[in-house]
Amino acid sequence: MYREYLTVSNIVGPLVIVEKIRDVAYGELVEIESGDGQLRRGTVLDVSTERAIVQVFEGTVGLDIRQSRVRFLGRTQQLGVSPEMLGRIFDGSGRPKDGGPPVIPEKKLDIQGNPINPEARDYPSEFIQTGVSAIDGMNPLVRGQKLPLFSGSGLPHARLAAQIARQATVLGKEEKFAVVFAAMGITFEEAHFFINDFRRTGALERAVLFLNLANEPPIERIATPRLALTCAEYLAFDLEMHVLVIMVDMTFYAEALREISAARKEIPGRRGYPGYLYTDLATIYERAGRLKGKKGSITLIPILTMPEDDKTHPIADLTGYITEGQIMLSRELHRQGIYPPIDVLPSLSRLKDKGIGEGKTRKDHADVLNQLFAAYARGKEARELALILGEAALSDLDRLYLSFSDDFEKRFVRQGEHQTRSIEETLELGWELLRGLPRQELKRIRPEFLDEFYPQEKTPS
Amino acid sequence: MSQPKVIRVAGPLVVAAGCWGARMYDMVRVGHLGLVGEIIELREDLAYIQVYEDTTGVGPGEPVVLTGQPLSVELGPGLLGSIYDGIQRPLDLIRAQGGDFVPRGIEVPALDRQKKWTFQPQVSQGDMVQEGDILGLVQETPLIAHRILVPEGVAGQVVTIKEGDFSLDEPVAKIATSQGELALKLYQVWPVRRNRRVKSRLMPDEPLITGQRVLDTLFPLAKGGTACVPGPFGSGKTVVQHQLAKWSDSQIIVFVACGERGNEVADLLLSFPELTDPYSGRPLMERTVIIANTSNMPVAAREASIYTGMTIAEYFRDMGYSVALMADSTSRWAEALREISGRMEEMPGEEGYPAYLASRVAEFYERAGKVICLGSDNREGALSVIGAVSPPGGDLSDPVVQATLKVVKVFWALDDRLANRRHFPAINWLLSYSLYVDNMKHYWEKEVAEEFAGLRQEAIKLLAEEAELLEIARLVGLESLSPRERMVLETARSIREDFLHQNAFHPVDTFSSLRQQYLMLRTIIHFHHLGLAALDKEVDLELIINLPVREAIAKMKYWQDEAELLAVYVQVETEFKKLSQKEGGSSWPEESQVITGKINDEGEADVS
Ligand SMILES: Nc1ncnc2c1ncn2[C@@H]1O[C@H](COP(=O)(O)OP(=O)(O)OP(=O)(O)O)[C@@H](O)[C@H]1O
Ligand SMILES: [Mg+2]
């Protein structure tokens, strides 16, 4: 039983204000039927004894005040889930988009979800080999981590994300895994790129896609990542699968949120984004993780394009404050034709420490990683200095570092889009570059590892 | 009188009508689910309530129950080793009742009512006691004796006092007060927003030893002092706070994870039971209380969480312990204030924060201090507070950073340029300061070494000089610098890389005793002095900087053995002696002359 009202008083941007309502609850799902019989959905953002403010997912274009019928459905937005979802494509509101039959739900889940009890969390510590050296070697990803790609428009984040989805494995394990893909506001072509890639590699059968494309209603985007994560939680914690969730593009998501905030005339935070953007993003990102005693996991790779490549922009900034590191793509490397253009210095994986080392990757991994960072940073400083004063002004040692950093970018960071490097290969490559530096410069590496790995045949640089 | 009813719901803010008689900051139960909330504003019969749980599904017309009690915490045995949500509900009980995801409207006791504690009286029948006196002890963990205190405002004669095993609800003593007889239990209840009183406050004069070289040596925090750690994301705020929680010589740690990551809390929970306190060898969890309101948990409870933590910390301070409270991150708390304030349509101040932000921040840090506790034995307690701040884009002009800097005495500025180069802890040595340095000198002289303050001063001077010289080098090239100046650069680099750089994840390097810090710094500075002296004797700089002892200096951080550390100092001398012989230098200065060259004392912490 639901209640229907014809008492719309105002329509402001994506919001509809309904008067003289009764028994309406905060967060309740709403259905709006316009004069022409078209149905739209929304949720209650603010409710008092007199009125309710409803955000309309499909937008308010074409809605009118007189004829719109508003029905409060007495429940929150839910997603019906079942194993049949694998291999299917849905729209940004969770309706089939691939021409297939509706999914017969095994159960219905509230898409907001409840926060994971921190007590119930298991600390992520299983190394995921992505086959990409700049990630595996320098900023390793672990199962249950949330690690975004910070990108810019025109950079190959989609190719990199697809490569990760294709190549990611946990060493020595054969397990059930799945990919959940949420698109918010990206173009048809970009979405198509992913679908094709998934199809070609056979990953599509193990994938669930939720697509809200650039020409589809922006407000719907607020639900899309939550649908995807609700599905992921089901796959991970009910069906015991290891789920990789890719969400692109969080920037468009945040813009939808801003649109609503503006329509409500809320006091904006930085650059017009609402003050609660942090909390809102957290309710998405924090759904990644592992649970004690559960086999499955949710690993989350959100992608965002930073306006003007500015990492202090609120979307990137607040994301960085929530996620467990970030992989930063660099326009400069991209210009030099280096794929993947990962700038390892501002990139970071915060969960790496428990995921690497003896028995996980290799005992020298942490030291090699630290040393490569230090040496590359020093080399980049030398490069800057050389730009100002000329290479002649550099000391011999600085020149060594300079050529190290060039090699590092051209040989270590750069690799093929379809090339998988094992962690062994990545570390070996790292040693190869380090051998170009004098041994006493390698302060971050324990002597016993230097004894074991530093000698061997010297490679000409 | 009509029953209070919800008339509006907007996210975490609920407005209820019919609330005549309600008091500010009283707790209420909202809706059919009985969600926990707190009254934050009253307008006639309307109560504005911040709700500590998700309000989805709540609507106008639902009932509101006034409890008549302010938001309070329970203080008694059972706190240590606990992990609570923002309003002191044990997360393990929530999980046991509600599963892996936190459900709403759950009610669980903060302290275990079943458990029996062994109580040992410290006073006898007939004794006169006053507020704050120690009634007796409960050995709560092998590490900590929980001192059961006479509650504030209670004084009189002990009528009965019992020894034995008691649960929390059983009275252990009766006191004849001027208002009649009062039964005392093992726990008390205290409203979180009210400070717990002390007898008097003292000046902090002892360092809180953290085992982190850049903190202890360059920017020390005092026991009972306040510090803030601002920095952009990924710069190392949480690691600094975790390091302090692990290694600082506090007797009690209260860690408030305020609006941050769930996995970081999981990390604490999984690692603390395994790590041992370097001072007692006991598991760290035995001295720790964790308050966790992660970023996806309800925003209003985040606002309450730091008060919950603070009140628990004060309670242990009142027992006469040295307590440290870490809040990670105070920005999330401030944002929670802003969100609620915004929904109440209050007049915003800077960046949308409410105008009372600065006073709230100040009130919070003012609850820190070294004190004489209530009670007739005049015992001392200390509560140190360390708050992380997460300014947007790392911009220090952020209102929360600015409000914090006005009140705290120690500023550990994290710098993402250092973090990107993996120089950890990424504390900018030019920007950071400690206003406690003068108060520490006496302690250092007595406990570390006479010359320690001088060595420290010289290290700071060298680092400041380095910055200037690098600026010059950037403009005109390195070769324009004199060998002396190059030597300064070399030593400063050594201070940075061999001393300040400290890897929190290295089994040995993670903690450095003050003694080790002193021996390391002394060796580096000694090398510098001998190097300068050698340059005076026309020894080539390259020869100096390539001395083998430099490799040993770089490794000192991995050694704890006193003899090994001392040997490096001797090695410095021997190598320089050899060097001077090779170069045909004659009269080498005696060691004592070199290192006692007193350093002037000016310019504390003003190197910005
Ligand atoms: N002392 C240290 N030793 C080694 N690594 C460190 C140290 N401090 C920080 N790091 C590295 O930096 C990463 C980020 O640190 P941390 O999580 O403390 O940042 P944060 O300032 O708290 O960021 P956020 O504001 O996003 O929470 C850590 O995961 C770790 O890899
Ligand atoms: Mg942090």
mmCIF file of N, CA and C in Angstrom, chain B residues 214 218-219 396 411-415 417-418 421 423 425-434 456 458-471 474 492 495-496 500 603-608:
data_model
loop_
_atom_site.group_PDB
_atom_site.id
_atom_site.type_symbol
_atom_site.label_atom_id
_atom_site.label_comp_id
_atom_site.label_asym_id
_atom_site.label_seq_id
_atom_site.Cartn_x
_atom_site.Cartn_y
_atom_site.Cartn_z
ATOM 1 N N VAL B 214 62.921 12.612 15.309
ATOM 2 C CA VAL B 214 62.637 13.999 14.947
ATOM 3 C C VAL B 214 61.754 14.658 16.012
ATOM 4 N N LEU B 218 64.169 17.061 18.151
ATOM 5 C CA LEU B 218 63.958 18.404 17.600
ATOM 6 C C LEU B 218 62.711 19.094 18.150
ATOM 7 N N PHE B 219 61.608 18.388 18.200
ATOM 8 C CA PHE B 219 60.350 19.057 18.557
ATOM 9 C C PHE B 219 59.612 18.296 19.648
ATOM 10 N N LEU B 396 47.599 25.142 5.015
ATOM 11 C CA LEU B 396 47.636 25.435 6.450
ATOM 12 C C LEU B 396 46.803 26.655 6.847
ATOM 13 N N PHE B 411 53.960 21.907 17.128
ATOM 14 C CA PHE B 411 53.457 21.899 15.759
ATOM 15 C C PHE B 411 54.363 20.976 14.959
ATOM 16 N N TRP B 412 53.826 19.853 14.559
ATOM 17 C CA TRP B 412 54.584 18.929 13.712
ATOM 18 C C TRP B 412 54.005 19.044 12.308
ATOM 19 N N ALA B 413 54.650 19.829 11.479
ATOM 20 C CA ALA B 413 54.103 20.103 10.148
ATOM 21 C C ALA B 413 54.529 19.019 9.175
ATOM 22 N N LEU B 414 53.571 18.261 8.682
ATOM 23 C CA LEU B 414 53.899 17.239 7.694
ATOM 24 C C LEU B 414 53.892 17.854 6.307
ATOM 25 N N ASP B 415 54.793 17.358 5.507
ATOM 26 C CA ASP B 415 55.048 17.992 4.227
ATOM 27 C C ASP B 415 54.964 16.925 3.147
ATOM 28 N N ARG B 417 55.875 17.016 0.131
ATOM 29 C CA ARG B 417 57.064 16.902 -0.713
ATOM 30 C C ARG B 417 58.063 15.930 -0.083
ATOM 31 N N LEU B 418 58.161 15.989 1.223
ATOM 32 C CA LEU B 418 59.037 15.019 1.902
ATOM 33 C C LEU B 418 58.463 13.615 1.780
ATOM 34 N N ARG B 421 59.118 12.019 -1.453
ATOM 35 C CA ARG B 421 60.494 11.515 -1.568
ATOM 36 C C ARG B 421 60.731 10.377 -0.604
ATOM 37 N N HIS B 423 60.783 10.571 2.526
ATOM 38 C CA HIS B 423 61.496 10.934 3.743
ATOM 39 C C HIS B 423 60.466 10.895 4.871
ATOM 40 N N PRO B 425 59.730 10.225 9.194
ATOM 41 C CA PRO B 425 58.452 10.930 9.190
ATOM 42 C C PRO B 425 58.598 12.246 8.428
ATOM 43 N N ALA B 426 57.614 12.572 7.608
ATOM 44 C CA ALA B 426 57.734 13.715 6.700
ATOM 45 C C ALA B 426 57.506 15.036 7.434
ATOM 46 N N ILE B 427 58.187 15.200 8.555
ATOM 47 C CA ILE B 427 57.997 16.403 9.364
ATOM 48 C C ILE B 427 58.960 17.479 8.892
ATOM 49 N N ASN B 428 58.398 18.563 8.472
ATOM 50 C CA ASN B 428 59.209 19.654 7.944
ATOM 51 C C ASN B 428 59.966 20.303 9.100
ATOM 52 N N TRP B 429 61.296 20.201 9.067
ATOM 53 C CA TRP B 429 62.095 20.653 10.214
ATOM 54 C C TRP B 429 62.217 22.162 10.245
ATOM 55 N N LEU B 430 61.892 22.820 9.145
ATOM 56 C CA LEU B 430 61.994 24.280 9.160
ATOM 57 C C LEU B 430 60.713 24.929 9.667
ATOM 58 N N LEU B 431 59.578 24.270 9.426
ATOM 59 C CA LEU B 431 58.290 24.852 9.826
ATOM 60 C C LEU B 431 57.855 24.457 11.229
ATOM 61 N N SER B 432 58.242 23.263 11.636
ATOM 62 C CA SER B 432 57.715 22.727 12.893
ATOM 63 C C SER B 432 58.334 23.438 14.093
ATOM 64 N N TYR B 433 57.650 23.372 15.202
ATOM 65 C CA TYR B 433 58.256 23.934 16.419
ATOM 66 C C TYR B 433 57.703 23.246 17.658
ATOM 67 N N SER B 434 58.428 23.433 18.750
ATOM 68 C CA SER B 434 57.934 23.006 20.052
ATOM 69 C C SER B 434 58.205 24.135 21.026
ATOM 70 N N ARG B 456 71.425 19.525 19.851
ATOM 71 C CA ARG B 456 70.153 19.741 19.188
ATOM 72 C C ARG B 456 70.150 21.098 18.494
ATOM 73 N N GLU B 458 72.614 22.837 17.525
ATOM 74 C CA GLU B 458 73.513 22.881 16.383
ATOM 75 C C GLU B 458 72.899 22.167 15.176
ATOM 76 N N ALA B 459 72.214 21.073 15.432
ATOM 77 C CA ALA B 459 71.567 20.355 14.329
ATOM 78 C C ALA B 459 70.539 21.258 13.654
ATOM 79 N N ILE B 460 69.765 21.969 14.454
ATOM 80 C CA ILE B 460 68.759 22.862 13.883
ATOM 81 C C ILE B 460 69.419 23.961 13.056
ATOM 82 N N LYS B 461 70.530 24.463 13.585
ATOM 83 C CA LYS B 461 71.237 25.519 12.869
ATOM 84 C C LYS B 461 71.755 25.007 11.520
ATOM 85 N N LEU B 462 72.300 23.813 11.541
ATOM 86 C CA LEU B 462 72.840 23.248 10.299
ATOM 87 C C LEU B 462 71.734 23.057 9.266
ATOM 88 N N LEU B 463 70.576 22.605 9.727
ATOM 89 C CA LEU B 463 69.470 22.368 8.788
ATOM 90 C C LEU B 463 68.988 23.685 8.189
ATOM 91 N N ALA B 464 68.961 24.733 9.020
ATOM 92 C CA ALA B 464 68.526 26.029 8.515
ATOM 93 C C ALA B 464 69.555 26.556 7.511
ATOM 94 N N GLU B 465 70.826 26.351 7.846
ATOM 95 C CA GLU B 465 71.888 26.795 6.949
ATOM 96 C C GLU B 465 71.804 26.059 5.624
ATOM 97 N N GLU B 466 71.516 24.770 5.714
ATOM 98 C CA GLU B 466 71.414 23.963 4.502
ATOM 99 C C GLU B 466 70.385 24.562 3.547
ATOM 100 N N ALA B 467 69.231 24.940 4.117
ATOM 101 C CA ALA B 467 68.176 25.482 3.263
ATOM 102 C C ALA B 467 68.661 26.727 2.529
ATOM 103 N N GLU B 468 69.383 27.579 3.249
ATOM 104 C CA GLU B 468 69.897 28.794 2.601
ATOM 105 C C GLU B 468 70.919 28.452 1.526
ATOM 106 N N LEU B 469 71.831 27.548 1.868
ATOM 107 C CA LEU B 469 72.885 27.201 0.918
ATOM 108 C C LEU B 469 72.297 26.552 -0.337
ATOM 109 N N LEU B 470 71.300 25.712 -0.149
ATOM 110 C CA LEU B 470 70.702 25.054 -1.319
ATOM 111 C C LEU B 470 70.050 26.086 -2.220
ATOM 112 N N GLU B 471 69.477 27.092 -1.593
ATOM 113 C CA GLU B 471 68.874 28.172 -2.374
ATOM 114 C C GLU B 471 69.938 28.837 -3.233
ATOM 115 N N ARG B 474 71.095 26.559 -6.002
ATOM 116 C CA ARG B 474 70.111 26.492 -7.073
ATOM 117 C C ARG B 474 70.270 27.651 -8.044
ATOM 118 N N ALA B 492 74.321 18.228 6.989
ATOM 119 C CA ALA B 492 72.872 18.380 7.050
ATOM 120 C C ALA B 492 72.202 17.189 6.382
ATOM 121 N N ILE B 495 72.305 14.455 8.788
ATOM 122 C CA ILE B 495 71.291 14.617 9.843
ATOM 123 C C ILE B 495 69.935 14.175 9.313
ATOM 124 N N ARG B 496 69.645 14.570 8.104
ATOM 125 C CA ARG B 496 68.337 14.216 7.533
ATOM 126 C C ARG B 496 68.214 12.722 7.296
ATOM 127 N N LEU B 500 67.189 11.944 11.107
ATOM 128 C CA LEU B 500 65.764 12.274 11.103
ATOM 129 C C LEU B 500 64.919 11.200 10.421
ATOM 130 N N GLY B 603 67.690 31.605 19.603
ATOM 131 C CA GLY B 603 66.952 31.172 18.419
ATOM 132 C C GLY B 603 66.276 29.829 18.547
ATOM 133 N N GLU B 604 65.587 29.563 19.650
ATOM 134 C CA GLU B 604 64.813 28.338 19.761
ATOM 135 C C GLU B 604 63.630 28.382 18.811
ATOM 136 N N ALA B 605 63.505 27.378 18.078
ATOM 137 C CA ALA B 605 62.262 27.166 17.344
ATOM 138 C C ALA B 605 61.815 28.363 16.519
ATOM 139 N N ASP B 606 62.767 29.217 16.140
ATOM 140 C CA ASP B 606 62.297 30.343 15.326
ATOM 141 C C ASP B 606 62.940 30.285 13.959
ATOM 142 N N VAL B 607 63.222 29.078 13.540
ATOM 143 C CA VAL B 607 63.913 28.928 12.266
ATOM 144 C C VAL B 607 62.976 29.011 11.063
ATOM 145 N N SER B 608 61.716 29.313 11.294
ATOM 146 C CA SER B 608 60.809 29.372 10.154
ATOM 147 C C SER B 608 61.229 30.472 9.208
#
